XYZ file of C-alpha atoms in Angstrom:
174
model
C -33.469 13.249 -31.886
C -30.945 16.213 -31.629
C -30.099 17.986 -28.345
C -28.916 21.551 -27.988
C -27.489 23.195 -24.709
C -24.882 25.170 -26.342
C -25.410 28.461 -24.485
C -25.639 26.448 -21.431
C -22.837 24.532 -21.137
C -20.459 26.701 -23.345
C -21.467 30.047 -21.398
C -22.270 31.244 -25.080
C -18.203 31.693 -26.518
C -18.438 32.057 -30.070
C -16.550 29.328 -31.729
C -17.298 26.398 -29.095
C -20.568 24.404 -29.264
C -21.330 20.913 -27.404
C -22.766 18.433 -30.090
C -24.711 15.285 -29.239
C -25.426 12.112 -31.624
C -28.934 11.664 -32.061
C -29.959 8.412 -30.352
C -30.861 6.302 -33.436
C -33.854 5.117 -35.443
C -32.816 7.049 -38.915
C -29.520 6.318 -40.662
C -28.585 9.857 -41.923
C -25.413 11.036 -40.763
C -25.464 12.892 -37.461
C -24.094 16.380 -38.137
C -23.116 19.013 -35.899
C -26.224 20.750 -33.704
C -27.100 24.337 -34.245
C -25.597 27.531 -36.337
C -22.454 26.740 -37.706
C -19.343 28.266 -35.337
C -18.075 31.895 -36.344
C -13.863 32.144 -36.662
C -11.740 29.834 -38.018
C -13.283 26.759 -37.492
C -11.293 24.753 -34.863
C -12.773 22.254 -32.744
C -12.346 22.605 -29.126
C -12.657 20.090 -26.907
C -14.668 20.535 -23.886
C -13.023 17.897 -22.270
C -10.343 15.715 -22.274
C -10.271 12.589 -23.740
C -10.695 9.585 -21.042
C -8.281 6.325 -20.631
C -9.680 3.259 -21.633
C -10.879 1.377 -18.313
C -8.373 -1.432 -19.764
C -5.217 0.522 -19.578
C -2.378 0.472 -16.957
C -1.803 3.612 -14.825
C 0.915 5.426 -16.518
C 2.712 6.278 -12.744
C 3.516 2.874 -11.152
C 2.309 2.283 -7.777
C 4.590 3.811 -5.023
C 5.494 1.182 -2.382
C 5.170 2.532 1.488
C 6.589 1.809 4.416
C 4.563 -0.251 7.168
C 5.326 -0.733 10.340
C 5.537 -4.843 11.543
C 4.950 -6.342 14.662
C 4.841 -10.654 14.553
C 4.288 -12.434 17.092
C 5.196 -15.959 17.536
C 5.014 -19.049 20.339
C 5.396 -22.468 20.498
C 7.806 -24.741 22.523
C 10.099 -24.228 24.730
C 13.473 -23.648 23.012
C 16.699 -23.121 24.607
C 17.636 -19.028 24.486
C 21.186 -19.243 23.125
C 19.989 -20.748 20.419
C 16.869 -18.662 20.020
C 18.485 -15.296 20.095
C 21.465 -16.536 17.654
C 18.453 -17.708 15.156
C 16.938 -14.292 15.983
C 20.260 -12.798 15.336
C 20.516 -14.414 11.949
C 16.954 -13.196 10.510
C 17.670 -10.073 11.466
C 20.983 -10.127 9.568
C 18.829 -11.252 6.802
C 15.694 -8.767 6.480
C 16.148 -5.872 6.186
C 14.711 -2.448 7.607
C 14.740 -5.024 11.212
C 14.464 -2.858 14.374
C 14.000 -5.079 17.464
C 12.986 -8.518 18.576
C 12.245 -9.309 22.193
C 12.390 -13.031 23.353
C 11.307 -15.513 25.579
C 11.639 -19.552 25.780
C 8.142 -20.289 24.403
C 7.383 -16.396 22.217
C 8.885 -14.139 20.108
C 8.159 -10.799 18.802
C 9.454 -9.232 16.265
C 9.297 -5.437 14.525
C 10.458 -4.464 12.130
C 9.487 -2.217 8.805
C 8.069 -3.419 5.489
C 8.153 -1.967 1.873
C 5.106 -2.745 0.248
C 2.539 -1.273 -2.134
C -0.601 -1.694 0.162
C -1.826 -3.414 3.800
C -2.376 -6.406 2.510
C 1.194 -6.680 0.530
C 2.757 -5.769 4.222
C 0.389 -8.372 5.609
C 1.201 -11.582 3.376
C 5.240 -11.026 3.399
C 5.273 -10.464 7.021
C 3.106 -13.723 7.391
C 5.427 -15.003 5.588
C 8.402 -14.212 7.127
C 8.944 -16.843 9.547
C 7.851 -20.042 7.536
C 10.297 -18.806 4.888
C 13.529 -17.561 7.609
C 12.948 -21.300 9.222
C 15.820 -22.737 7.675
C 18.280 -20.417 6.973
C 18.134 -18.815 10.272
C 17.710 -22.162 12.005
C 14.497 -20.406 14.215
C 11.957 -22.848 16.045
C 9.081 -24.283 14.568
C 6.730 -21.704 16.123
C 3.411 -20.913 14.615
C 2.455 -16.860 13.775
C -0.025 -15.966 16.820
C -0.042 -12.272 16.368
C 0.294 -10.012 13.196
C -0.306 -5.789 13.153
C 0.846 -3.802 10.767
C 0.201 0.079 10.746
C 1.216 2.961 8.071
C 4.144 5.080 8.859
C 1.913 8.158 9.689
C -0.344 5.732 11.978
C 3.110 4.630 14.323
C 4.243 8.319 14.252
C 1.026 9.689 15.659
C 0.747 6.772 18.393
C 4.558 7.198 19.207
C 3.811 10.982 19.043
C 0.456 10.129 21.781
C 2.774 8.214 23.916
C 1.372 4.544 22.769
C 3.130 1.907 20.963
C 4.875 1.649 24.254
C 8.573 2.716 24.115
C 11.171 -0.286 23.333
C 13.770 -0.678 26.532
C 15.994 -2.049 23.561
C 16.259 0.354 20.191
C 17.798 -2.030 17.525
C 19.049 -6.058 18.173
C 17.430 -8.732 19.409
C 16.869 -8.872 23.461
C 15.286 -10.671 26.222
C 11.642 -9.738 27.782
């Protein structure tokens, strides 16, 4: 079975002809469909070869920015030493802006690098378990989590939500 749509698809341009392979049955070779091209013979190619579904994306995945807010409670801890463990992880991550505290809660924001939402996600639930020890902070469990794109934060700070922080930068009290 041979198909032919040549002045169809190829708006009739001498010299460029679509060719199909015939769908089976006989085993003679499938040659090209319809009257043979006039000019010098070279093959144009409709369009461009495809990547195997396989490959890797040639351009590596650009990381973002996303914008961190963690929330965490548990215990009552004594503030000095709350704000200096506070003081340490925020020594230690970078791109920290603020962290508000309390006795029994936290929160914390704070930007994150990441490829996608749920890259942001996992390191920022992270971020406490692993900061535990080296910034001596409570044993508080994670009780909130949001994380926003850059262009989401700018157009709520831009509305007038995402409330604006009495304390730019550093850790401080509620």
């Amino acid at each position: 079975m041979e198909r032919r749509r040549e002045a169809a698809l190829t708006g009739g341009t001498a010299g460029r002809r679509l060719t199909s392979i015939g769908g089976g049955g006989d085993d003679a070779p499938a040659g090209p469909a319809g009257p043979q091209p006039q000019g010098s013979g070279t093959v144009h190619r409709l369009r461009p070869d495809r990547r195997e579904e396989t490959e890797p994306p040639t351009v590596p995945e650009q990381a973002r920015l996303w914008h961190v807010v963690l929330s965490v409670a548990g215990q009552v801890t004594p503030l000095s030493a709350l704000r200096a463990g506070l003081e340490r992880l925020a020594h230690d991550h970078s791109f920290f802006l603020t962290a508000r505290y309390a006795a029994d809660h936290a929160e914390i924001r704070y930007w994150e690098q990441a490829r996608d939402l749920h890259d942001a996600a996992a390191i920022a639930l992270r971020l406490w378990g692993e900061h535990k020890v080296t910034a001596s902070l409570p044993p508080w469990e994670i009780v909130g989590l949001e994380v926003v794109d850059r262009a989401t934060y700018h157009k709520r700070v831009a509305e007038g939500f995402g409330g604006a922080q009495p304390h730019l930068g550093g850790v401080h009290p509620y």
